[in-house]
Coordinates of C-alpha atoms and ligand atoms in Angstrom, one line a residue:
X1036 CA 0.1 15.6 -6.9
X1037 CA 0.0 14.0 -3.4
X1038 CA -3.5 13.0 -2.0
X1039 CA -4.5 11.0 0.8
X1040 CA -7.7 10.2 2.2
X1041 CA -9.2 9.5 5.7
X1042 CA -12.1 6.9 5.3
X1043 CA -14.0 6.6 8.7
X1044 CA -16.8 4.1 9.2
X1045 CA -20.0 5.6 10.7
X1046 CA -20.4 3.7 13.5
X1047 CA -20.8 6.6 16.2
X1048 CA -18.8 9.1 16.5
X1049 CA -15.1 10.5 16.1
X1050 CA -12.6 8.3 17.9
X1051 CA -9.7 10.6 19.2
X1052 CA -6.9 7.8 17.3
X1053 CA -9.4 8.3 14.0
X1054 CA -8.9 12.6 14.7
X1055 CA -5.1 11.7 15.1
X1056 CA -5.2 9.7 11.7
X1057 CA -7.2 12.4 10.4
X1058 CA -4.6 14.8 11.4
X1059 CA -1.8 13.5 10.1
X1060 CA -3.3 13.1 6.4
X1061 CA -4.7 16.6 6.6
X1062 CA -0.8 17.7 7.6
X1063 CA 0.7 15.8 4.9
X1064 CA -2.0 17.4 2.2
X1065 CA -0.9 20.9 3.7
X1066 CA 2.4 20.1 3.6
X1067 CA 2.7 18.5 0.2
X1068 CA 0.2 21.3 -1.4
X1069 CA -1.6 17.9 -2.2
X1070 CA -5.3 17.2 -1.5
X1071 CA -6.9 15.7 1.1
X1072 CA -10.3 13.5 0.7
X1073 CA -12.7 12.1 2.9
X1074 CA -14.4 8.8 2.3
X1075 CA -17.0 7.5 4.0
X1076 CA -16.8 3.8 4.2
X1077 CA -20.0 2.3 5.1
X1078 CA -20.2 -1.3 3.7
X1079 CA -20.9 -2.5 7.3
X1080 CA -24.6 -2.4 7.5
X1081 CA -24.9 -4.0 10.9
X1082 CA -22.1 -1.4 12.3
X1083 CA -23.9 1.2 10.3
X1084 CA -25.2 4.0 13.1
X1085 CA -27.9 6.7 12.0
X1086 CA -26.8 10.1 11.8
X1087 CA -23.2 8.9 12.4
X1088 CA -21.6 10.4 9.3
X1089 CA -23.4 13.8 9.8
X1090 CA -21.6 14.0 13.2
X1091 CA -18.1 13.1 11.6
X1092 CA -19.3 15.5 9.6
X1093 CA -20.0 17.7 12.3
X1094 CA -16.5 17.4 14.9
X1095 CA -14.5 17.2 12.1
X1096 CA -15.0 21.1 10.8
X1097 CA -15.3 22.3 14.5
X1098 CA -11.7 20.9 14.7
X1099 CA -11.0 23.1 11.9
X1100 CA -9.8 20.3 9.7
X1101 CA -11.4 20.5 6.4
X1102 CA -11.0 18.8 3.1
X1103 CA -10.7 18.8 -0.7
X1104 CA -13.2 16.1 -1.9
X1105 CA -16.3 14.7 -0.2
X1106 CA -19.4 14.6 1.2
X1107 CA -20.5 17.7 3.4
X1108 CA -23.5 19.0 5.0
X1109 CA -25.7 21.9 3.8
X1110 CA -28.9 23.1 6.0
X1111 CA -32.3 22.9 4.6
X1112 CA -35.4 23.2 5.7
X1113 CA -34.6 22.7 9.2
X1114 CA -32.6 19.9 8.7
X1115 CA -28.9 18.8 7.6
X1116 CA -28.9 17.3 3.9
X1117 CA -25.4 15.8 2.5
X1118 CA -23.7 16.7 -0.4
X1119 CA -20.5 15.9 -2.2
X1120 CA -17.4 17.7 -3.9
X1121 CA -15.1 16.5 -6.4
X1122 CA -14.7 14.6 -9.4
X1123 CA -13.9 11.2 -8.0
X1124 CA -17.3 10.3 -6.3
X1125 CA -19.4 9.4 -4.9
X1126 CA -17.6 9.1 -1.6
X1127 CA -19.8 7.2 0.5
X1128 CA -18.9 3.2 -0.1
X1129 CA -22.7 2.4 -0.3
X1130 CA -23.2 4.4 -3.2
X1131 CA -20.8 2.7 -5.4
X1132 CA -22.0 -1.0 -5.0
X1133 CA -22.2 -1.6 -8.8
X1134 CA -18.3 -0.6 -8.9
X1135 CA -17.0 -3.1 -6.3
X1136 CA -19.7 -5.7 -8.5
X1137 CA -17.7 -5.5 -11.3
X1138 CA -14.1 -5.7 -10.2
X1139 CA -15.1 -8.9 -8.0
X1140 CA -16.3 -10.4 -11.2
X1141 CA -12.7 -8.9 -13.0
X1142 CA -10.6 -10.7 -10.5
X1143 CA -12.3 -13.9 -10.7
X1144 CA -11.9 -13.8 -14.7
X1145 CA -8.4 -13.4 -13.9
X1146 CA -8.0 -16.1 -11.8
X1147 CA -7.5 -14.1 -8.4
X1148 CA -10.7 -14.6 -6.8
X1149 CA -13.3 -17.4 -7.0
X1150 CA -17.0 -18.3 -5.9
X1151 CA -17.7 -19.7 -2.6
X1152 CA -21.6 -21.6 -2.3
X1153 CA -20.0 -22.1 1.7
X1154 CA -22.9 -21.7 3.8
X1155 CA -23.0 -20.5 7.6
X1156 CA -23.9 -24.2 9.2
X1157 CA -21.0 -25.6 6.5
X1158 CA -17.9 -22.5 8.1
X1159 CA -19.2 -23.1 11.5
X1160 CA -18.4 -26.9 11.3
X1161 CA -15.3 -26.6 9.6
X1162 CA -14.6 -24.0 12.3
X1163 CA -15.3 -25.9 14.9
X1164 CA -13.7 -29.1 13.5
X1165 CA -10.1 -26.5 13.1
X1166 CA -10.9 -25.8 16.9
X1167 CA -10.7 -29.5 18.2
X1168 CA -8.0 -30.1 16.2
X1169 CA -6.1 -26.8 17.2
X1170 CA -5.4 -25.5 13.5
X1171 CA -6.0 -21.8 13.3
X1172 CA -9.8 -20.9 11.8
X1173 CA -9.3 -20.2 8.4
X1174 CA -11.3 -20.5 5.0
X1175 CA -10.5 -24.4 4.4
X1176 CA -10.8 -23.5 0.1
X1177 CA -13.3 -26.2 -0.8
X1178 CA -14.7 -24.1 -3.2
X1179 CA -11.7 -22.6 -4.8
X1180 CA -11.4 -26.9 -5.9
X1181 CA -14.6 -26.6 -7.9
X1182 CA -14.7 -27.3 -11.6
X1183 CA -16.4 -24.7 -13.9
X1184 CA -19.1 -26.9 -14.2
X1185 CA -19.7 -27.3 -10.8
X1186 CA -19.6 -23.2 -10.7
X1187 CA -22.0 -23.1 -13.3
X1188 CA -24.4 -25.6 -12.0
X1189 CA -24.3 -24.2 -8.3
X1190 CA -24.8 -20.3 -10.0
X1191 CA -28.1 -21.7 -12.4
X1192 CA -29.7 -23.0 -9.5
X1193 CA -29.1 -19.4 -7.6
X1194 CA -27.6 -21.1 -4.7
X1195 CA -26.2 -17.6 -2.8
X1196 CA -22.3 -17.0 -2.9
X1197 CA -19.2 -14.5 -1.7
X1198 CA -16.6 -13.5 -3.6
X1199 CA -13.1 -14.8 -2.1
X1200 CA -9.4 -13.5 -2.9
X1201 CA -7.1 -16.2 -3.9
X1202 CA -4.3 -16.4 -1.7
X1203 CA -1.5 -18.2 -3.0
X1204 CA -0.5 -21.8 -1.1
X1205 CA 2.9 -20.9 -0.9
X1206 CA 5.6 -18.1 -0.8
X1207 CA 5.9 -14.3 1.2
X1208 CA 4.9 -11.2 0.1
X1209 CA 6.9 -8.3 0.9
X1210 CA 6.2 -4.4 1.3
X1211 CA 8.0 -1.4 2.5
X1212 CA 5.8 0.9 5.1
X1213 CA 7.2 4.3 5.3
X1214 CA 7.0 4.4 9.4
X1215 CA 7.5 0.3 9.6
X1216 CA 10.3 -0.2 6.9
X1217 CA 10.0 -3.7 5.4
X1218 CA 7.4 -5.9 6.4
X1219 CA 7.1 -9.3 5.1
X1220 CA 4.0 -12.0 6.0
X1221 CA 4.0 -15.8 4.9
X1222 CA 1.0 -16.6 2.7
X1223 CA 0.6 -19.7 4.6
X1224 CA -1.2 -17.7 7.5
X1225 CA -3.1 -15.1 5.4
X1226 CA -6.7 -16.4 4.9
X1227 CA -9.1 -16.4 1.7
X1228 CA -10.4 -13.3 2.6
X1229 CA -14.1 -12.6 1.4
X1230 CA -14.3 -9.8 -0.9
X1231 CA -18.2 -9.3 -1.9
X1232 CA -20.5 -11.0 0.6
X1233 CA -23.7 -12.5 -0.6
X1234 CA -25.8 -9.9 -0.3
X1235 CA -24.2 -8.0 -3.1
X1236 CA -22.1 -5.1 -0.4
X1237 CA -18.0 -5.6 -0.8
X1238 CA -16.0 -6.2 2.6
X1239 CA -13.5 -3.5 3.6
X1240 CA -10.9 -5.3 2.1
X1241 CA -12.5 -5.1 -1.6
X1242 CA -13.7 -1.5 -1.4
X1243 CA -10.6 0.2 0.1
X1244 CA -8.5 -1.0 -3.0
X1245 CA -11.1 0.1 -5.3
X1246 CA -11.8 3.7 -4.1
X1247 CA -7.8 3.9 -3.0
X1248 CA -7.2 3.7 -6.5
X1249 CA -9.9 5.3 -8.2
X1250 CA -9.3 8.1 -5.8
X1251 CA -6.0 7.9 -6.9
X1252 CA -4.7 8.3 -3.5
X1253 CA -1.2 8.6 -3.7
X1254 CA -0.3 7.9 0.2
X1255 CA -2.3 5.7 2.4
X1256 CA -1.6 6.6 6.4
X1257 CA -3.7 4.9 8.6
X1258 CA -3.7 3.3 11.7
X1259 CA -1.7 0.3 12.5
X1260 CA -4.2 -2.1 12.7
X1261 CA -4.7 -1.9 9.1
X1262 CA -1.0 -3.1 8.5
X1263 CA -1.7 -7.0 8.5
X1264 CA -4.7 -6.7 5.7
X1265 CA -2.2 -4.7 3.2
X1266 CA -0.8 -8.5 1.8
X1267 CA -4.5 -8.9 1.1
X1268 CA -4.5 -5.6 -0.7
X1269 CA -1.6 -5.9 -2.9
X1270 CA -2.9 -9.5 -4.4
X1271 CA -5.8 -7.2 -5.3
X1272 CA -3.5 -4.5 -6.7
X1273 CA -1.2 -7.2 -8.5
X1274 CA -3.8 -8.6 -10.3
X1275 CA -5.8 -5.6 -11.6
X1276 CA -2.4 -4.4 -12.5
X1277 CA -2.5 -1.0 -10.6
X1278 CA 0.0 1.0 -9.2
X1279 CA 0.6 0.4 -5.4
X1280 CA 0.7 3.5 -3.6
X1281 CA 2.4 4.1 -0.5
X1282 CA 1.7 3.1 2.8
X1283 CA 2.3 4.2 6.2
X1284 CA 1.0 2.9 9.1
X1285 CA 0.8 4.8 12.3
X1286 CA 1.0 3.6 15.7
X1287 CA -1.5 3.5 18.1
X1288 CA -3.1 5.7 20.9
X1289 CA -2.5 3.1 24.0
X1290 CA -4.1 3.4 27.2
X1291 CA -1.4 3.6 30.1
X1292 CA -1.4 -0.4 30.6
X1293 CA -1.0 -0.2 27.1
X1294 CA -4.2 -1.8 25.8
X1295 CA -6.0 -0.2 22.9
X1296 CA -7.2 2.9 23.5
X1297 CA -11.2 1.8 23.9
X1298 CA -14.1 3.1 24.9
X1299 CA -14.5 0.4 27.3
X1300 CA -11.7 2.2 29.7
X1301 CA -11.4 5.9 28.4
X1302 CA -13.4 8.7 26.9
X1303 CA -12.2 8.3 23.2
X1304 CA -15.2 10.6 21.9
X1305 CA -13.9 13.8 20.3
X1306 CA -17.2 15.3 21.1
X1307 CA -17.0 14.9 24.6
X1308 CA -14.0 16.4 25.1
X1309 CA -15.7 19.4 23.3
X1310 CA -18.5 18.8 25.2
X1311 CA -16.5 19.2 28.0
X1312 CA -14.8 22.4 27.1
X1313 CA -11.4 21.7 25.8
X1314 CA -10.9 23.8 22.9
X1315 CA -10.3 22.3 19.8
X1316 CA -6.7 23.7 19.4
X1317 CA -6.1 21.9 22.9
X1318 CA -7.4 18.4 21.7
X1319 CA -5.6 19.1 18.8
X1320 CA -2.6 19.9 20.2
X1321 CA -2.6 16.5 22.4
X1322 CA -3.0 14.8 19.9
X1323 CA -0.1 16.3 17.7
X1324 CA 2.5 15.5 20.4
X1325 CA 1.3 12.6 21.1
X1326 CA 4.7 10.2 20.5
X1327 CA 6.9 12.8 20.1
X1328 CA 8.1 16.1 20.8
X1329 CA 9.6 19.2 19.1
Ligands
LIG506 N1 -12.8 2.3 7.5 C1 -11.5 2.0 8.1 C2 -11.6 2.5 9.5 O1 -12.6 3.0 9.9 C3 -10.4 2.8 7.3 C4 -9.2 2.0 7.2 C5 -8.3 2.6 6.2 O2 -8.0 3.8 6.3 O3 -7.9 2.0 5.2 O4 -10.6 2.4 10.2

Protein backbone atom coordinates (compact mmCIF):
# COMPACT_ATOMS: atom_id res chain seq x y z
CA UNK A 1 0.00 0.00 0.00
CA UNK A 2 1.67 3.24 -1.09
CA UNK A 3 1.10 6.39 1.21
CA UNK A 4 2.57 9.61 1.22
CA UNK A 5 1.93 12.62 3.11
CA UNK A 6 2.12 16.45 2.66
CA UNK A 7 3.17 18.02 6.09
CA UNK A 8 2.86 21.92 5.79
CA UNK A 9 3.76 24.28 8.64
CA UNK A 10 1.09 26.84 9.53
CA UNK A 11 2.86 29.78 9.15
CA UNK A 12 0.28 31.69 6.72
CA UNK A 13 -1.05 30.50 4.09
CA UNK A 14 -0.61 27.97 1.08
CA UNK A 15 2.61 28.63 -0.90
CA UNK A 16 1.96 27.83 -4.58
CA UNK A 17 5.59 25.34 -4.49
CA UNK A 18 3.75 23.76 -1.14
CA UNK A 19 0.17 23.29 -3.66
CA UNK A 20 2.75 21.86 -6.33
CA UNK A 21 4.28 19.40 -3.54
CA UNK A 22 0.83 18.79 -2.52
CA UNK A 23 -0.07 17.91 -5.95
CA UNK A 24 2.28 15.63 -6.85
CA UNK A 25 1.67 13.36 -3.56
CA UNK A 26 -2.01 13.62 -4.09
CA UNK A 27 -1.18 12.27 -7.96
CA UNK A 28 1.02 9.54 -6.79
CA UNK A 29 -1.81 8.40 -4.03
CA UNK A 30 -4.34 8.36 -7.10
CA UNK A 31 -2.14 6.75 -9.15
CA UNK A 32 -0.84 4.13 -6.90
CA UNK A 33 -4.62 3.44 -5.37
CA UNK A 34 -2.44 4.34 -2.17
CA UNK A 35 -3.46 6.92 0.44
CA UNK A 36 -2.61 10.21 0.83
CA UNK A 37 -2.23 12.05 4.51
CA UNK A 38 -1.98 15.38 5.62
CA UNK A 39 0.23 16.33 8.62
CA UNK A 40 0.28 19.35 10.17
CA UNK A 41 3.70 20.14 11.45
CA UNK A 42 3.61 22.78 13.95
CA UNK A 43 6.61 22.34 16.28
CA UNK A 44 7.66 25.97 15.50
CA UNK A 45 5.88 27.95 18.00
CA UNK A 46 7.40 31.26 17.05
CA UNK A 47 6.50 30.58 13.11
CA UNK A 48 3.17 29.37 14.45
CA UNK A 49 0.31 31.84 12.74
CA UNK A 50 -3.33 31.74 14.15
CA UNK A 51 -5.88 30.38 12.11
CA UNK A 52 -3.13 29.29 9.64
CA UNK A 53 -3.96 25.61 9.49
CA UNK A 54 -7.81 26.22 9.07
CA UNK A 55 -6.86 28.15 5.89
CA UNK A 56 -4.67 25.28 4.51
CA UNK A 57 -7.41 23.75 5.50
CA UNK A 58 -9.55 25.94 3.58
CA UNK A 59 -7.45 26.40 -0.15
CA UNK A 60 -6.62 23.12 -0.09
CA UNK A 61 -10.34 21.48 -0.64
CA UNK A 62 -11.31 24.54 -2.90
CA UNK A 63 -8.39 23.09 -5.08
CA UNK A 64 -10.25 20.05 -5.02
CA UNK A 65 -7.37 18.04 -3.57
CA UNK A 66 -8.49 16.03 -0.68
CA UNK A 67 -7.08 13.45 1.52
CA UNK A 68 -7.28 10.04 3.31
CA UNK A 69 -6.09 10.83 6.84
CA UNK A 70 -6.08 14.10 8.90
CA UNK A 71 -7.29 16.88 10.41
CA UNK A 72 -10.37 18.68 8.73
CA UNK A 73 -12.81 21.32 9.51
CA UNK A 74 -16.44 20.85 10.62
CA UNK A 75 -18.81 24.16 11.26
CA UNK A 76 -20.28 24.64 14.59
CA UNK A 77 -21.86 27.18 16.19
CA UNK A 78 -20.82 29.73 13.86
CA UNK A 79 -17.47 28.89 13.86
CA UNK A 80 -14.85 26.20 12.20
CA UNK A 81 -13.81 23.42 14.86
CA UNK A 82 -11.00 20.78 13.58
CA UNK A 83 -11.28 17.32 13.58
CA UNK A 84 -9.21 14.28 12.55
CA UNK A 85 -9.50 11.01 10.38
CA UNK A 86 -7.61 7.93 10.51
CA UNK A 87 -5.97 5.57 12.70
CA UNK A 88 -2.47 6.99 12.69
CA UNK A 89 -3.12 10.26 14.73
CA UNK A 90 -3.17 12.71 15.89
CA UNK A 91 -1.79 14.60 12.94
CA UNK A 92 -0.97 17.80 14.18
CA UNK A 93 2.91 17.63 15.56
CA UNK A 94 1.93 19.53 18.76
CA UNK A 95 -0.35 17.01 19.83
CA UNK A 96 2.18 14.23 19.96
CA UNK A 97 4.95 15.93 22.18
CA UNK A 98 5.06 12.91 24.56
CA UNK A 99 5.96 10.69 21.42
CA UNK A 100 8.89 12.65 20.11
CA UNK A 101 9.89 12.69 24.33
CA UNK A 102 10.43 9.28 24.28
CA UNK A 103 12.22 8.39 21.17
CA UNK A 104 14.81 11.35 22.00
CA UNK A 105 15.32 9.54 25.30
CA UNK A 106 15.51 5.90 22.92
CA UNK A 107 18.22 7.37 20.82
CA UNK A 108 20.30 8.63 23.56
CA UNK A 109 20.09 5.01 25.39
CA UNK A 110 21.39 3.83 22.18
CA UNK A 111 24.19 5.94 21.85
CA UNK A 112 22.79 8.15 18.89
CA UNK A 113 21.94 11.24 20.57
CA UNK A 114 23.26 12.89 23.71
CA UNK A 115 22.45 15.88 26.29
CA UNK A 116 23.66 19.23 25.61
CA UNK A 117 23.64 21.81 29.08
CA UNK A 118 25.01 24.52 25.97
CA UNK A 119 23.53 27.63 26.83
CA UNK A 120 22.68 30.66 24.34
CA UNK A 121 25.70 33.15 25.69
CA UNK A 122 28.01 29.71 25.62
CA UNK A 123 26.83 28.86 21.21
CA UNK A 124 27.02 32.51 20.60
CA UNK A 125 30.76 32.72 21.70
CA UNK A 126 31.77 29.66 20.19
CA UNK A 127 29.94 31.00 17.14
CA UNK A 128 31.54 33.93 17.11
CA UNK A 129 35.03 32.57 17.95
CA UNK A 130 34.31 29.90 14.47
CA UNK A 131 33.54 33.32 12.71
CA UNK A 132 37.04 35.03 13.40
CA UNK A 133 38.67 32.14 12.77
CA UNK A 134 36.72 31.36 9.48
CA UNK A 135 35.61 27.62 10.41
CA UNK A 136 31.94 27.15 9.37
CA UNK A 137 29.33 27.61 12.60
CA UNK A 138 28.73 24.37 13.80
CA UNK A 139 27.81 22.58 17.18
CA UNK A 140 31.63 22.40 18.54
CA UNK A 141 30.37 18.70 20.66
CA UNK A 142 31.57 19.73 24.12
CA UNK A 143 28.90 18.07 25.58
CA UNK A 144 28.75 14.95 23.59
CA UNK A 145 32.66 14.64 25.72
CA UNK A 146 30.80 14.51 29.06
CA UNK A 147 31.05 11.58 31.39
CA UNK A 148 27.85 10.03 32.73
CA UNK A 149 28.52 11.61 35.85
CA UNK A 150 28.84 14.82 34.63
CA UNK A 151 25.26 14.06 32.71
CA UNK A 152 23.88 13.05 35.88
CA UNK A 153 25.15 15.89 38.02
CA UNK A 154 24.24 18.69 35.40
CA UNK A 155 20.35 16.76 35.00
CA UNK A 156 19.96 16.64 39.25
CA UNK A 157 20.60 20.12 39.48
CA UNK A 158 17.84 20.76 36.57
CA UNK A 159 20.20 22.75 34.56
CA UNK A 160 17.91 22.97 31.00
CA UNK A 161 19.18 20.79 28.02
CA UNK A 162 18.37 19.82 24.00
CA UNK A 163 18.54 16.70 22.74
CA UNK A 164 21.39 16.47 19.91
CA UNK A 165 21.83 13.64 17.07
CA UNK A 166 25.22 12.15 17.08
CA UNK A 167 26.88 12.56 13.87
CA UNK A 168 29.62 10.38 13.28
CA UNK A 169 33.38 12.18 13.06
CA UNK A 170 34.17 10.46 10.01
CA UNK A 171 32.92 8.67 6.92
CA UNK A 172 29.83 9.46 3.93
CA UNK A 173 26.51 8.43 3.98
CA UNK A 174 24.88 7.57 0.90
CA UNK A 175 21.19 7.57 -0.43
CA UNK A 176 19.42 7.09 -3.64
CA UNK A 177 16.60 9.92 -4.41
CA UNK A 178 14.19 8.74 -6.93
CA UNK A 179 14.26 12.30 -9.03
CA UNK A 180 18.18 12.95 -7.83
CA UNK A 181 19.70 9.41 -8.18
CA UNK A 182 22.55 8.90 -5.71
CA UNK A 183 23.43 11.57 -3.43
CA UNK A 184 26.23 11.21 -1.12
CA UNK A 185 27.31 14.00 1.82
CA UNK A 186 30.60 13.86 3.97
CA UNK A 187 29.73 13.69 7.69
CA UNK A 188 32.49 16.08 8.33
CA UNK A 189 30.11 19.01 7.32
CA UNK A 190 26.78 17.72 8.63
CA UNK A 191 26.24 19.35 12.15
CA UNK A 192 24.89 17.87 15.63
CA UNK A 193 21.63 18.69 14.76
CA UNK A 194 19.23 19.43 17.86
CA UNK A 195 16.47 17.09 18.05
CA UNK A 196 14.20 18.18 21.22
CA UNK A 197 14.82 21.70 22.31
CA UNK A 198 14.68 22.63 25.89
CA UNK A 199 11.46 23.41 26.16
CA UNK A 200 10.28 19.95 25.70
CA UNK A 201 8.86 20.55 21.54
CA UNK A 202 11.09 18.22 18.92
CA UNK A 203 12.75 20.22 15.90
CA UNK A 204 11.62 19.30 12.42
CA UNK A 205 14.26 17.00 12.00
CA UNK A 206 13.11 14.76 15.11
CA UNK A 207 9.32 14.78 14.39
CA UNK A 208 9.35 14.22 10.60
CA UNK A 209 11.14 10.69 11.20
CA UNK A 210 8.83 9.92 13.84
CA UNK A 211 5.38 10.54 12.25
CA UNK A 212 7.12 9.43 8.61
CA UNK A 213 7.32 6.22 10.16
CA UNK A 214 4.50 5.92 12.39
CA UNK A 215 2.48 7.04 9.48
CA UNK A 216 4.07 4.54 7.76
CA UNK A 217 4.55 6.67 4.78
CA UNK A 218 5.95 4.65 2.19
CA UNK A 219 7.24 7.57 -0.21
CA UNK A 220 8.39 10.91 0.96
CA UNK A 221 8.24 13.78 -2.04
CA UNK A 222 8.96 16.96 -0.94
CA UNK A 223 10.62 19.91 -2.00
CA UNK A 224 14.25 20.06 -2.66
CA UNK A 225 15.24 21.94 0.07
CA UNK A 226 14.63 19.18 2.33
CA UNK A 227 17.27 17.04 0.44
CA UNK A 228 20.45 18.09 2.62
CA UNK A 229 18.58 17.20 6.11
CA UNK A 230 17.73 13.46 4.84
CA UNK A 231 21.72 12.29 6.13
CA UNK A 232 20.32 13.64 9.43
CA UNK A 233 17.25 11.51 8.97
CA UNK A 234 18.72 8.27 8.12
CA UNK A 235 21.14 8.31 11.37
CA UNK A 236 17.71 8.61 12.99
CA UNK A 237 16.27 5.74 11.01
CA UNK A 238 19.54 3.63 11.40
CA UNK A 239 19.52 3.65 14.85
CA UNK A 240 15.81 2.97 15.73
CA UNK A 241 16.26 0.26 13.24
CA UNK A 242 13.34 1.29 10.93
CA UNK A 243 12.74 0.83 7.48
CA UNK A 244 13.86 3.88 5.27
CA UNK A 245 11.25 4.77 2.88
CA UNK A 246 11.81 6.31 -0.26
CA UNK A 247 12.56 9.68 -1.11
CA UNK A 248 12.13 12.02 -3.84
CA UNK A 249 12.92 15.38 -3.91
CA UNK A 250 11.32 17.80 -6.22
CA UNK A 251 12.80 20.79 -7.74
CA UNK A 252 11.92 24.13 -7.06
CA UNK A 253 9.45 26.85 -8.32
CA UNK A 254 12.27 29.63 -9.28
CA UNK A 255 11.55 33.10 -10.04
CA UNK A 256 12.76 34.13 -13.57
CA UNK A 257 16.30 35.28 -12.19
CA UNK A 258 16.13 32.10 -10.68
CA UNK A 259 15.99 32.98 -7.04
CA UNK A 260 13.56 31.10 -4.81
CA UNK A 261 10.25 31.62 -5.60
CA UNK A 262 9.46 34.21 -2.43
CA UNK A 263 7.07 36.30 -1.38
CA UNK A 264 9.40 39.06 -1.21
CA UNK A 265 9.28 39.30 -5.31
CA UNK A 266 6.01 37.34 -6.33
CA UNK A 267 2.54 36.53 -5.27
CA UNK A 268 3.22 32.91 -3.98
CA UNK A 269 -0.34 32.92 -2.08
CA UNK A 270 -2.70 30.32 -3.49
CA UNK A 271 -5.47 32.34 -2.09
CA UNK A 272 -4.72 35.31 -3.98
CA UNK A 273 -4.73 33.91 -7.10
CA UNK A 274 -8.23 32.66 -6.15
CA UNK A 275 -8.85 35.80 -4.89
CA UNK A 276 -8.05 37.05 -7.97
CA UNK A 277 -10.27 34.86 -10.07
CA UNK A 278 -8.15 32.14 -11.61
CA UNK A 279 -10.03 29.06 -11.28
CA UNK A 280 -8.63 26.42 -9.44
CA UNK A 281 -8.27 24.05 -12.43
CA UNK A 282 -6.12 27.05 -14.00
CA UNK A 283 -3.70 27.28 -10.91
CA UNK A 284 -3.74 23.80 -10.98
CA UNK A 285 -2.96 23.37 -14.29
CA UNK A 286 0.16 25.86 -14.01
CA UNK A 287 1.34 24.24 -11.62
CA UNK A 288 1.17 20.61 -13.26
CA UNK A 289 3.20 21.75 -16.30
CA UNK A 290 5.36 23.52 -14.55
CA UNK A 291 8.93 21.69 -15.76
CA UNK A 292 7.64 19.78 -18.20
CA UNK A 293 5.30 19.21 -20.84
CA UNK A 294 3.13 16.35 -22.38
N1 LIG B 1 7.02 21.09 7.37
C1 LIG B 1 7.90 21.02 6.25
C2 LIG B 1 7.56 22.16 5.29
O1 LIG B 1 6.72 22.95 5.62
C3 LIG B 1 7.72 19.68 5.56
C4 LIG B 1 8.94 19.13 4.97
C5 LIG B 1 8.71 17.65 4.62
O2 LIG B 1 7.83 17.39 3.81
O3 LIG B 1 9.41 16.80 5.17
O4 LIG B 1 8.12 22.31 4.25
Amino acid sequence: MIRVRFAPSPTGYLHLGGLRVCLYNWLFAKKYKGKFILRIEDTDIKRKVEGATENLIQTLLKMGLDWDEGPYLIFKKGKFEIRQKGKYGPYIQSQRLKIYQKFAKELIEKGSAYYCFCSKNDLEKMRKEQILKKLPPMYDERCRKLTKDEIKKRLAKKIPYVIRLKVPEEGYIEFNDLIRGRVKFDFKNIDDQILLKSDGYPTYHLAVVIDDHLMKITHIIRGEEWLPSVPKHLLIYKSLNWKIPEFAHLPLILNPDRSKLSKRKSDVAVESYLKQGYLPEAILNFVALLGWNP
